[in-house]
């Protein structure tokens, strides 16, 4: 979800209106202060029909709250169980930036820094979506997933250069460890 930041609690305002109270603000009175991006992190397997639920215990869980402009709304912690009896949402991960590009870059960093072990989750899919050129351009519809991944989500494929770089790093680590022993 992408939205501009207003500094208002829009959910609270919607609840007030639903209860019959008048709007307290006019559109002209609401300042825009940057952009925000929200990703819903789920204990779901994105490689199976874009998200069959995954159950288990969170053996390791670290939220990326050390990054400026990141908020994580969750009700779980390391050791929590994800069961079949409840919604498998892990968190709502929100990033804020002075513009859309900055908010997306923060989201990319936040997703890369999120540590979730013990259950399969959709972070890899979320990261692929927010770095997709069509998404970055805002050229998306509700058919984005089926259009971009017609055969289902397969994850990131390394380029030949990335494969060589990864191999070089692995060899370097192996040689360094071998020299120490």
Tab-separated table of N, CA and C in Angstrom:
chain	number	residue	atom	x	y	z
A	1	UNK	N	0.835	-1.171	0.000
A	1	UNK	CA	0.000	0.000	0.000
A	1	UNK	C	0.887	1.244	0.000
A	2	UNK	N	0.610	2.170	-0.858
A	2	UNK	CA	1.314	3.452	-0.890
A	2	UNK	C	0.337	4.551	-0.516
A	3	UNK	N	0.780	5.498	0.305
A	3	UNK	CA	-0.082	6.630	0.603
A	3	UNK	C	0.767	7.806	1.042
A	4	UNK	N	0.216	8.970	0.889
A	4	UNK	CA	0.911	10.166	1.344
A	4	UNK	C	0.647	10.357	2.822
A	5	UNK	N	1.648	10.871	3.529
A	5	UNK	CA	1.525	11.060	4.971
A	5	UNK	C	0.864	12.391	5.283
A	6	UNK	N	-0.135	12.344	6.159
A	6	UNK	CA	-0.878	13.554	6.503
A	6	UNK	C	-0.665	13.993	7.941
A	7	UNK	N	-0.180	13.096	8.793
A	7	UNK	CA	-0.043	13.422	10.206
A	7	UNK	C	-1.330	13.224	10.981
A	8	UNK	N	-2.392	12.783	10.303
A	8	UNK	CA	-3.673	12.531	10.959
A	8	UNK	C	-3.894	11.032	11.116
A	9	UNK	N	-4.618	10.671	12.148
A	9	UNK	CA	-5.024	9.279	12.310
A	9	UNK	C	-6.305	9.106	11.502
A	10	UNK	N	-6.136	8.663	10.266
A	10	UNK	CA	-7.279	8.572	9.363
A	10	UNK	C	-8.275	7.498	9.787
A	11	UNK	N	-7.793	6.437	10.418
A	11	UNK	CA	-8.707	5.402	10.906
A	11	UNK	C	-9.619	5.987	11.985
A	12	UNK	N	-9.044	6.756	12.883
A	12	UNK	CA	-9.860	7.393	13.920
A	12	UNK	C	-10.906	8.313	13.285
A	13	UNK	N	-10.510	9.052	12.276
A	13	UNK	CA	-11.448	9.948	11.603
A	13	UNK	C	-12.564	9.154	10.920
A	14	UNK	N	-12.230	8.012	10.305
A	14	UNK	CA	-13.255	7.178	9.657
A	14	UNK	C	-14.237	6.625	10.688
A	15	UNK	N	-13.734	6.219	11.841
A	15	UNK	CA	-14.606	5.697	12.899
A	15	UNK	C	-15.539	6.792	13.403
A	16	UNK	N	-15.018	7.993	13.574
A	16	UNK	CA	-15.862	9.116	14.017
A	16	UNK	C	-16.988	9.372	13.021
A	17	UNK	N	-16.660	9.401	11.725
A	17	UNK	CA	-17.673	9.645	10.701
A	17	UNK	C	-18.696	8.511	10.693
A	18	UNK	N	-18.230	7.270	10.852
A	18	UNK	CA	-19.145	6.130	10.874
A	18	UNK	C	-20.115	6.215	12.049
A	19	UNK	N	-19.693	6.868	13.144
A	19	UNK	CA	-20.565	7.035	14.308
A	19	UNK	C	-21.477	8.251	14.174
A	20	UNK	N	-21.360	8.963	13.041
A	20	UNK	CA	-22.255	10.088	12.797
A	20	UNK	C	-21.674	11.451	13.100
A	21	UNK	N	-20.425	11.521	13.532
A	21	UNK	CA	-19.802	12.815	13.798
A	21	UNK	C	-19.380	13.467	12.481
A	22	UNK	N	-19.387	14.793	12.433
A	22	UNK	CA	-18.954	15.471	11.202
A	22	UNK	C	-17.425	15.407	11.064
A	23	UNK	N	-16.973	15.579	9.831
A	23	UNK	CA	-15.526	15.661	9.611
A	23	UNK	C	-14.975	16.874	10.344
A	24	UNK	N	-13.820	16.700	10.957
A	24	UNK	CA	-13.201	17.801	11.698
A	24	UNK	C	-12.240	18.613	10.836
A	25	UNK	N	-11.958	18.136	9.629
A	25	UNK	CA	-10.947	18.780	8.788
A	25	UNK	C	-11.477	18.935	7.368
A	26	UNK	N	-11.019	19.971	6.715
A	26	UNK	CA	-11.274	20.149	5.286
A	26	UNK	C	-10.017	19.696	4.554
A	27	UNK	N	-10.171	19.241	3.317
A	27	UNK	CA	-9.026	18.752	2.549
A	27	UNK	C	-7.911	19.798	2.488
A	28	UNK	N	-8.273	21.063	2.324
A	28	UNK	CA	-7.279	22.132	2.219
A	28	UNK	C	-6.479	22.310	3.507
A	29	UNK	N	-7.023	21.843	4.645
A	29	UNK	CA	-6.353	21.992	5.934
A	29	UNK	C	-5.392	20.838	6.243
A	30	UNK	N	-5.371	19.819	5.392
A	30	UNK	CA	-4.567	18.629	5.685
A	30	UNK	C	-3.247	18.711	4.920
A	31	UNK	N	-2.148	18.856	5.663
A	31	UNK	CA	-0.852	18.947	4.984
A	31	UNK	C	-0.380	17.568	4.512
A	32	UNK	N	0.396	17.564	3.459
A	32	UNK	CA	1.030	16.342	2.978
A	32	UNK	C	2.489	16.404	3.415
A	33	UNK	N	2.950	15.364	4.097
A	33	UNK	CA	4.317	15.340	4.605
A	33	UNK	C	4.993	14.049	4.162
A	34	UNK	N	5.370	13.981	2.921
A	34	UNK	CA	6.085	12.815	2.428
A	34	UNK	C	5.179	11.679	2.001
A	35	UNK	N	5.795	10.505	1.872
A	35	UNK	CA	5.103	9.299	1.432
A	35	UNK	C	5.342	8.186	2.431
A	36	UNK	N	4.413	7.242	2.450
A	36	UNK	CA	4.583	6.048	3.269
A	36	UNK	C	4.226	4.829	2.418
A	37	UNK	N	4.861	3.722	2.736
A	37	UNK	CA	4.607	2.450	2.073
A	37	UNK	C	4.316	1.435	3.165
A	38	UNK	N	3.310	0.596	2.948
A	38	UNK	CA	2.986	-0.460	3.910
A	38	UNK	C	3.065	-1.810	3.218
A	39	UNK	N	3.756	-2.732	3.850
A	39	UNK	CA	3.787	-4.124	3.410
A	39	UNK	C	3.215	-4.977	4.531
A	40	UNK	N	2.360	-5.886	4.165
A	40	UNK	CA	1.796	-6.810	5.145
A	40	UNK	C	2.586	-8.108	5.095
A	41	UNK	N	3.312	-8.344	6.177
A	41	UNK	CA	4.176	-9.519	6.269
A	41	UNK	C	3.350	-10.662	6.847
A	42	UNK	N	3.276	-11.742	6.091
A	42	UNK	CA	2.461	-12.895	6.478
A	42	UNK	C	3.302	-14.155	6.588
A	43	UNK	N	2.879	-15.057	7.466
A	43	UNK	CA	3.446	-16.403	7.548
A	43	UNK	C	2.735	-17.221	6.479
A	44	UNK	N	3.139	-16.964	5.251
A	44	UNK	CA	2.558	-17.637	4.098
A	44	UNK	C	3.684	-17.971	3.132
A	45	UNK	N	3.496	-19.030	2.381
A	45	UNK	CA	4.491	-19.458	1.410
A	45	UNK	C	4.165	-18.847	0.053
A	46	UNK	N	4.903	-17.814	-0.366
A	46	UNK	CA	4.583	-17.153	-1.631
A	46	UNK	C	4.856	-18.024	-2.851
A	47	UNK	N	5.592	-19.114	-2.663
A	47	UNK	CA	5.908	-20.009	-3.773
A	47	UNK	C	4.767	-20.994	-4.051
A	48	UNK	N	3.786	-21.024	-3.165
A	48	UNK	CA	2.622	-21.905	-3.332
A	48	UNK	C	1.368	-21.050	-3.460
A	49	UNK	N	0.952	-20.821	-4.671
A	49	UNK	CA	-0.270	-20.043	-4.952
A	49	UNK	C	-0.267	-18.678	-4.280
A	50	UNK	N	0.883	-18.031	-4.226
A	50	UNK	CA	1.038	-16.700	-3.638
A	50	UNK	C	0.655	-16.636	-2.166
A	51	UNK	N	0.717	-17.739	-1.454
A	51	UNK	CA	0.543	-17.578	-0.031
A	51	UNK	C	-0.301	-18.571	0.711
A	52	UNK	N	0.031	-19.838	0.639
A	52	UNK	CA	-0.635	-20.792	1.526
A	52	UNK	C	-0.062	-20.601	2.921
A	53	UNK	N	-0.901	-20.604	3.953
A	53	UNK	CA	-0.419	-20.335	5.314
A	53	UNK	C	0.685	-21.299	5.753
A	54	UNK	N	1.580	-20.765	6.553
A	54	UNK	CA	2.683	-21.533	7.132
A	54	UNK	C	2.523	-21.473	8.650
A	55	UNK	N	2.601	-22.608	9.310
A	55	UNK	CA	2.454	-22.623	10.763
A	55	UNK	C	3.765	-23.060	11.398
A	56	UNK	N	3.938	-22.677	12.652
A	56	UNK	CA	5.139	-23.050	13.383
A	56	UNK	C	5.459	-22.024	14.453
A	57	UNK	N	6.628	-22.192	15.056
A	57	UNK	CA	7.095	-21.282	16.107
A	57	UNK	C	8.187	-20.383	15.549
A	58	UNK	N	8.113	-19.109	15.890
A	58	UNK	CA	9.145	-18.167	15.455
A	58	UNK	C	10.411	-18.410	16.284
A	59	UNK	N	11.359	-19.112	15.694
A	59	UNK	CA	12.588	-19.430	16.420
A	59	UNK	C	13.521	-18.228	16.493
A	60	UNK	N	13.404	-17.331	15.542
A	60	UNK	CA	14.171	-16.090	15.561
A	60	UNK	C	13.295	-15.005	14.940
A	61	UNK	N	13.245	-13.833	15.592
A	61	UNK	CA	12.392	-12.754	15.104
A	61	UNK	C	12.999	-11.420	15.517
A	62	UNK	N	13.414	-10.640	14.523
A	62	UNK	CA	13.962	-9.314	14.781
A	62	UNK	C	13.358	-8.337	13.783
A	63	UNK	N	12.651	-7.358	14.301
A	63	UNK	CA	12.023	-6.340	13.461
A	63	UNK	C	13.051	-5.278	13.075
A	64	UNK	N	12.937	-4.698	11.887
A	64	UNK	CA	13.915	-3.707	11.417
A	64	UNK	C	13.662	-2.291	11.935
A	65	UNK	N	13.368	-2.166	13.216
A	65	UNK	CA	13.019	-0.863	13.780
A	65	UNK	C	14.230	0.045	13.993
A	66	UNK	N	15.435	-0.488	13.783
A	66	UNK	CA	16.642	0.334	13.911
A	66	UNK	C	16.807	1.294	12.734
A	67	UNK	N	16.016	1.114	11.697
A	67	UNK	CA	16.111	1.956	10.503
A	67	UNK	C	15.199	3.163	10.671
A	68	UNK	N	15.750	4.352	10.432
A	68	UNK	CA	14.956	5.584	10.544
A	68	UNK	C	13.795	5.533	9.555
A	69	UNK	N	12.628	5.971	9.995
A	69	UNK	CA	11.462	6.021	9.128
A	69	UNK	C	10.744	4.694	8.986
A	70	UNK	N	11.008	3.743	9.896
A	70	UNK	CA	10.372	2.426	9.857
A	70	UNK	C	9.500	2.236	11.086
A	71	UNK	N	8.305	1.728	10.874
A	71	UNK	CA	7.403	1.357	11.972
A	71	UNK	C	6.933	-0.071	11.717
A	72	UNK	N	6.869	-0.861	12.779
A	72	UNK	CA	6.382	-2.225	12.661
A	72	UNK	C	5.231	-2.391	13.646
A	73	UNK	N	4.055	-2.712	13.125
A	73	UNK	CA	2.893	-2.996	13.960
A	73	UNK	C	2.728	-4.512	13.995
A	74	UNK	N	3.006	-5.100	15.148
A	74	UNK	CA	2.864	-6.557	15.265
A	74	UNK	C	2.441	-6.914	16.679
A	75	UNK	N	1.947	-8.109	16.818
A	75	UNK	CA	1.545	-8.600	18.130
A	75	UNK	C	2.272	-9.884	18.475
A	76	UNK	N	3.429	-10.083	17.875
A	76	UNK	CA	4.177	-11.311	18.108
A	76	UNK	C	5.591	-10.982	18.535
A	77	UNK	N	6.297	-11.998	18.966
A	77	UNK	CA	7.695	-11.856	19.359
A	77	UNK	C	8.388	-13.194	19.129
A	78	UNK	N	9.694	-13.200	19.285
A	78	UNK	CA	10.432	-14.439	19.144
A	78	UNK	C	9.838	-15.476	20.099
A	79	UNK	N	9.592	-16.674	19.599
A	79	UNK	CA	8.983	-17.730	20.402
A	79	UNK	C	7.484	-17.854	20.203
A	80	UNK	N	6.872	-16.863	19.559
A	80	UNK	CA	5.423	-16.920	19.313
A	80	UNK	C	5.098	-18.059	18.352
A	81	UNK	N	3.898	-18.613	18.528
A	81	UNK	CA	3.406	-19.649	17.629
A	81	UNK	C	2.486	-19.028	16.583
A	82	UNK	N	2.648	-19.468	15.354
A	82	UNK	CA	1.728	-19.106	14.281
A	82	UNK	C	0.888	-20.363	14.061
A	83	UNK	N	-0.403	-20.270	14.327
A	83	UNK	CA	-1.253	-21.462	14.256
A	83	UNK	C	-2.262	-21.355	13.116
A	84	UNK	N	-2.954	-22.444	12.877
A	84	UNK	CA	-3.977	-22.464	11.826
A	84	UNK	C	-5.263	-21.789	12.278
A	85	UNK	N	-5.357	-21.450	13.551
A	85	UNK	CA	-6.607	-20.920	14.095
A	85	UNK	C	-6.737	-19.405	13.994
A	86	UNK	N	-5.653	-18.714	13.599
A	86	UNK	CA	-5.682	-17.251	13.529
A	86	UNK	C	-5.101	-16.786	12.210
A	87	UNK	N	-5.358	-15.542	11.893
A	87	UNK	CA	-4.783	-14.913	10.710
A	87	UNK	C	-3.258	-15.033	10.790
A	88	UNK	N	-2.598	-15.462	9.706
A	88	UNK	CA	-1.149	-15.634	9.766
A	88	UNK	C	-0.345	-14.340	9.573
A	89	UNK	N	-0.984	-13.175	9.763
A	89	UNK	CA	-0.236	-11.933	9.630
A	89	UNK	C	0.824	-11.846	10.723
A	90	UNK	N	2.030	-11.529	10.323
A	90	UNK	CA	3.126	-11.321	11.259
A	90	UNK	C	3.182	-9.855	11.652
A	91	UNK	N	3.090	-8.971	10.662
A	91	UNK	CA	3.152	-7.539	10.971
A	91	UNK	C	2.700	-6.696	9.788
A	92	UNK	N	2.492	-5.427	10.107
A	92	UNK	CA	2.359	-4.392	9.082
A	92	UNK	C	3.659	-3.601	9.178
A	93	UNK	N	4.419	-3.639	8.116
A	93	UNK	CA	5.705	-2.952	8.054
A	93	UNK	C	5.496	-1.666	7.272
A	94	UNK	N	5.779	-0.523	7.895
A	94	UNK	CA	5.517	0.773	7.278
A	94	UNK	C	6.814	1.579	7.224
A	95	UNK	N	7.085	2.151	6.048
A	95	UNK	CA	8.231	3.049	5.923
A	95	UNK	C	7.746	4.404	5.460
A	96	UNK	N	8.487	5.431	5.848
A	96	UNK	CA	8.150	6.801	5.495
A	96	UNK	C	9.369	7.452	4.867
A	97	UNK	N	9.133	8.272	3.861
A	97	UNK	CA	10.205	9.026	3.230
A	97	UNK	C	9.696	10.367	2.767
A	98	UNK	N	10.614	11.250	2.406
A	98	UNK	CA	10.186	12.579	1.959
A	98	UNK	C	9.497	12.500	0.602
A	99	UNK	N	9.734	11.408	-0.145
A	99	UNK	CA	9.042	11.187	-1.408
A	99	UNK	C	8.840	9.681	-1.606
A	100	UNK	N	8.179	9.325	-2.667
A	100	UNK	CA	7.845	7.919	-2.928
A	100	UNK	C	9.097	7.063	-3.076
A	101	UNK	N	10.077	7.571	-3.809
A	101	UNK	CA	11.309	6.818	-4.042
A	101	UNK	C	12.034	6.519	-2.724
A	102	UNK	N	12.102	7.508	-1.847
A	102	UNK	CA	12.776	7.304	-0.561
A	102	UNK	C	12.006	6.300	0.307
A	103	UNK	N	10.689	6.388	0.305
A	103	UNK	CA	9.887	5.438	1.076
A	103	UNK	C	10.083	4.016	0.559
A	104	UNK	N	10.161	3.850	-0.759
A	104	UNK	CA	10.389	2.521	-1.341
A	104	UNK	C	11.793	2.000	-1.018
A	105	UNK	N	12.805	2.873	-1.071
A	105	UNK	CA	14.163	2.446	-0.720
A	105	UNK	C	14.247	2.018	0.745
A	106	UNK	N	13.557	2.749	1.618
A	106	UNK	CA	13.535	2.357	3.034
A	106	UNK	C	12.844	1.014	3.214
A	107	UNK	N	11.774	0.794	2.446
A	107	UNK	CA	11.076	-0.481	2.539
A	107	UNK	C	11.990	-1.610	2.085
A	108	UNK	N	12.724	-1.388	1.015
A	108	UNK	CA	13.659	-2.404	0.535
A	108	UNK	C	14.676	-2.745	1.626
A	109	UNK	N	15.237	-1.722	2.266
A	109	UNK	CA	16.206	-1.943	3.351
A	109	UNK	C	15.543	-2.648	4.538
A	110	UNK	N	14.329	-2.242	4.861
A	110	UNK	CA	13.623	-2.857	5.991
A	110	UNK	C	13.336	-4.332	5.714
A	111	UNK	N	12.877	-4.648	4.524
A	111	UNK	CA	12.607	-6.046	4.180
A	111	UNK	C	13.892	-6.865	4.203
A	112	UNK	N	14.996	-6.284	3.707
A	112	UNK	CA	16.281	-6.981	3.726
A	112	UNK	C	16.799	-7.197	5.146
A	113	UNK	N	16.396	-6.342	6.083
A	113	UNK	CA	16.879	-6.426	7.466
A	113	UNK	C	15.974	-7.240	8.384
A	114	UNK	N	14.783	-7.554	7.935
A	114	UNK	CA	13.809	-8.296	8.748
A	114	UNK	C	14.303	-9.732	8.928
A	115	UNK	N	14.332	-10.209	10.156
A	115	UNK	CA	14.759	-11.583	10.436
A	115	UNK	C	13.557	-12.365	10.953
A	116	UNK	N	13.137	-13.359	10.186
A	116	UNK	CA	12.008	-14.221	10.561
A	116	UNK	C	12.437	-15.656	10.280
A	117	UNK	N	12.561	-16.463	11.324
A	117	UNK	CA	12.941	-17.867	11.181
A	117	UNK	C	11.921	-18.732	11.914
A	118	UNK	N	11.668	-19.900	11.367
A	118	UNK	CA	10.743	-20.842	11.994
A	118	UNK	C	9.474	-21.063	11.210
A	119	UNK	N	9.119	-20.094	10.395
A	119	UNK	CA	7.954	-20.220	9.513
A	119	UNK	C	8.338	-19.658	8.144
A	120	UNK	N	7.679	-20.138	7.125
A	120	UNK	CA	7.847	-19.563	5.797
A	120	UNK	C	7.065	-18.253	5.774
A	121	UNK	N	7.600	-17.246	5.105
A	121	UNK	CA	6.956	-15.927	5.083
A	121	UNK	C	7.043	-15.330	3.692
A	122	UNK	N	6.366	-14.215	3.498
A	122	UNK	CA	6.257	-13.606	2.166
A	122	UNK	C	7.215	-12.443	1.928
A	123	UNK	N	8.241	-12.286	2.757
A	123	UNK	CA	9.159	-11.148	2.603
A	123	UNK	C	9.834	-11.153	1.233
A	124	UNK	N	10.205	-12.323	0.731
A	124	UNK	CA	10.870	-12.369	-0.581
A	124	UNK	C	9.939	-11.854	-1.686
A	125	UNK	N	8.673	-12.212	-1.626
A	125	UNK	CA	7.711	-11.717	-2.611
A	125	UNK	C	7.521	-10.209	-2.470
A	126	UNK	N	7.370	-9.731	-1.251
A	126	UNK	CA	7.182	-8.293	-1.036
A	126	UNK	C	8.362	-7.504	-1.594
A	127	UNK	N	9.568	-8.013	-1.358
A	127	UNK	CA	10.756	-7.323	-1.847
A	127	UNK	C	10.787	-7.308	-3.373
A	128	UNK	N	10.444	-8.416	-3.983
A	128	UNK	CA	10.405	-8.470	-5.445
A	128	UNK	C	9.371	-7.486	-6.003
A	129	UNK	N	8.233	-7.382	-5.346
A	129	UNK	CA	7.178	-6.476	-5.817
A	129	UNK	C	7.630	-5.028	-5.725
A	130	UNK	N	8.173	-4.615	-4.577
A	130	UNK	CA	8.505	-3.189	-4.421
A	130	UNK	C	9.710	-2.754	-5.245
A	131	UNK	N	10.497	-3.720	-5.756
A	131	UNK	CA	11.632	-3.363	-6.616
A	131	UNK	C	11.328	-3.601	-8.094
A	132	UNK	N	10.135	-4.051	-8.389
A	132	UNK	CA	9.742	-4.277	-9.772
A	132	UNK	C	9.560	-2.921	-10.466
A	133	UNK	N	10.142	-2.747	-11.667
A	133	UNK	CA	10.021	-1.458	-12.368
A	133	UNK	C	8.579	-0.993	-12.576
A	134	UNK	N	7.661	-1.903	-12.854
A	134	UNK	CA	6.260	-1.504	-13.022
A	134	UNK	C	5.698	-0.924	-11.727
A	135	UNK	N	6.039	-1.554	-10.601
A	135	UNK	CA	5.563	-1.063	-9.305
A	135	UNK	C	6.192	0.293	-8.993
A	136	UNK	N	7.486	0.407	-9.220
A	136	UNK	CA	8.182	1.666	-8.943
A	136	UNK	C	7.572	2.806	-9.753
A	137	UNK	N	7.228	2.536	-11.017
A	137	UNK	CA	6.600	3.549	-11.873
A	137	UNK	C	5.151	3.828	-11.480
A	138	UNK	N	4.557	2.958	-10.671
A	138	UNK	CA	3.154	3.111	-10.317
A	138	UNK	C	2.230	2.553	-11.385
A	139	UNK	N	2.778	1.765	-12.284
A	139	UNK	CA	2.014	1.189	-13.386
A	139	UNK	C	1.500	-0.192	-12.976
A	140	UNK	N	0.526	-0.203	-12.056
A	140	UNK	CA	0.035	-1.471	-11.506
A	140	UNK	C	-1.487	-1.514	-11.493
A	141	UNK	N	-1.998	-2.738	-11.448
A	141	UNK	CA	-3.439	-2.963	-11.302
A	141	UNK	C	-3.622	-4.057	-10.261
A	142	UNK	N	-4.869	-4.418	-10.019
A	142	UNK	CA	-5.140	-5.507	-9.088
A	142	UNK	C	-4.716	-6.856	-9.658
A	143	UNK	N	-4.357	-6.880	-10.936
A	143	UNK	CA	-3.871	-8.116	-11.564
A	143	UNK	C	-2.342	-8.169	-11.610
A	144	UNK	N	-1.681	-7.317	-10.826
A	144	UNK	CA	-0.221	-7.224	-10.856
A	144	UNK	C	0.441	-8.589	-10.680
A	145	UNK	N	0.082	-9.322	-9.633
A	145	UNK	CA	0.743	-10.610	-9.377
A	145	UNK	C	0.535	-11.599	-10.513
A	146	UNK	N	-0.696	-11.726	-10.983
A	146	UNK	CA	-0.945	-12.690	-12.065
A	146	UNK	C	-0.330	-12.226	-13.387
A	147	UNK	N	-0.212	-10.929	-13.598
A	147	UNK	CA	0.423	-10.428	-14.822
A	147	UNK	C	1.945	-10.600	-14.779
A	148	UNK	N	2.553	-10.274	-13.639
A	148	UNK	CA	4.014	-10.315	-13.532
A	148	UNK	C	4.520	-11.742	-13.291
A	149	UNK	N	3.742	-12.538	-12.593
A	149	UNK	CA	4.139	-13.909	-12.271
A	149	UNK	C	3.076	-14.893	-12.770
A	150	UNK	N	2.882	-15.002	-14.086
A	150	UNK	CA	1.805	-15.864	-14.601
A	150	UNK	C	1.982	-17.344	-14.242
A	151	UNK	N	3.201	-17.769	-14.014
A	151	UNK	CA	3.472	-19.165	-13.621
A	151	UNK	C	3.661	-19.285	-12.113
A	152	UNK	N	3.324	-18.238	-11.382
A	152	UNK	CA	3.529	-18.230	-9.931
A	152	UNK	C	4.867	-17.602	-9.596
A	153	UNK	N	5.035	-17.241	-8.343
A	153	UNK	CA	6.257	-16.599	-7.870
A	153	UNK	C	7.364	-17.639	-7.737
A	154	UNK	N	8.512	-17.363	-8.324
A	154	UNK	CA	9.643	-18.302	-8.292
A	154	UNK	C	10.824	-17.767	-7.506
A	155	UNK	N	10.752	-16.517	-7.068
A	155	UNK	CA	11.871	-15.916	-6.351
A	155	UNK	C	12.839	-15.237	-7.308
A	156	UNK	N	13.838	-14.633	-6.739
A	156	UNK	CA	14.835	-13.891	-7.513
A	156	UNK	C	15.804	-14.860	-8.184
A	157	UNK	N	16.058	-14.657	-9.449
A	157	UNK	CA	17.054	-15.450	-10.176
A	157	UNK	C	18.322	-14.623	-10.312
A	158	UNK	N	19.441	-15.222	-9.948
A	158	UNK	CA	20.711	-14.514	-10.051
A	158	UNK	C	21.144	-14.394	-11.503
A	159	UNK	N	21.715	-13.235	-11.835
A	159	UNK	CA	22.323	-13.063	-13.151
A	159	UNK	C	23.644	-13.827	-13.152
A	160	UNK	N	24.224	-14.007	-14.317
A	160	UNK	CA	25.527	-14.687	-14.399
A	160	UNK	C	26.573	-13.949	-13.576
A	161	UNK	N	26.552	-12.632	-13.637
A	161	UNK	CA	27.511	-11.832	-12.857
A	161	UNK	C	27.307	-12.045	-11.357
A	162	UNK	N	26.040	-12.030	-10.919
A	162	UNK	CA	25.749	-12.247	-9.497
A	162	UNK	C	26.200	-13.635	-9.049
A	163	UNK	N	26.015	-14.635	-9.911
A	163	UNK	CA	26.471	-15.996	-9.586
A	163	UNK	C	27.986	-16.026	-9.398
A	164	UNK	N	28.710	-15.357	-10.308
A	164	UNK	CA	30.173	-15.317	-10.207
A	164	UNK	C	30.624	-14.570	-8.956
A	165	UNK	N	29.956	-13.451	-8.641
A	165	UNK	CA	30.298	-12.690	-7.442
A	165	UNK	C	30.039	-13.511	-6.185
A	166	UNK	N	28.930	-14.216	-6.144
A	166	UNK	CA	28.607	-15.062	-5.005
A	166	UNK	C	29.632	-16.180	-4.850
A	167	UNK	N	30.012	-16.787	-5.943
A	167	UNK	CA	31.020	-17.841	-5.925
A	167	UNK	C	32.356	-17.288	-5.435
A	168	UNK	N	32.747	-16.097	-5.894
A	168	UNK	CA	34.002	-15.476	-5.468
A	168	UNK	C	33.998	-15.202	-3.960
A	169	UNK	N	32.886	-14.718	-3.439
A	169	UNK	CA	32.778	-14.462	-1.996
A	169	UNK	C	32.877	-15.770	-1.221
A	170	UNK	N	32.176	-16.796	-1.698
A	170	UNK	CA	32.216	-18.095	-1.018
A	170	UNK	C	33.624	-18.669	-1.006
A	171	UNK	N	34.323	-18.593	-2.130
A	171	UNK	CA	35.700	-19.095	-2.203
A	171	UNK	C	36.601	-18.301	-1.267
A	172	UNK	N	36.444	-16.983	-1.241
A	172	UNK	CA	37.246	-16.139	-0.351
A	172	UNK	C	37.023	-16.512	1.105
A	173	UNK	N	35.777	-16.712	1.486
A	173	UNK	CA	35.480	-17.108	2.871
A	173	UNK	C	36.065	-18.475	3.197
A	174	UNK	N	35.993	-19.400	2.252
A	174	UNK	CA	36.539	-20.735	2.449
A	174	UNK	C	38.056	-20.671	2.646
A	175	UNK	N	38.740	-19.913	1.779
A	175	UNK	CA	40.197	-19.792	1.872
A	175	UNK	C	40.592	-19.117	3.182
A	176	UNK	N	39.883	-18.075	3.569
A	176	UNK	CA	40.184	-17.381	4.829
A	176	UNK	C	40.001	-18.322	6.022
A	177	UNK	N	38.946	-19.092	6.028
A	177	UNK	CA	38.698	-20.028	7.128
A	177	UNK	C	39.743	-21.140	7.126
A	178	UNK	N	40.144	-21.596	5.941
A	178	UNK	CA	41.143	-22.657	5.829
A	178	UNK	C	42.500	-22.193	6.335
A	179	UNK	N	42.861	-20.945	6.071
A	179	UNK	CA	44.140	-20.401	6.543
A	179	UNK	C	44.191	-20.261	8.060
A	180	UNK	N	43.034	-19.992	8.683
A	180	UNK	CA	42.986	-19.848	10.150
A	180	UNK	C	43.158	-21.195	10.844
A	181	UNK	N	42.793	-22.276	10.174
A	181	UNK	CA	42.853	-23.585	10.852
A	181	UNK	C	44.152	-24.312	10.632
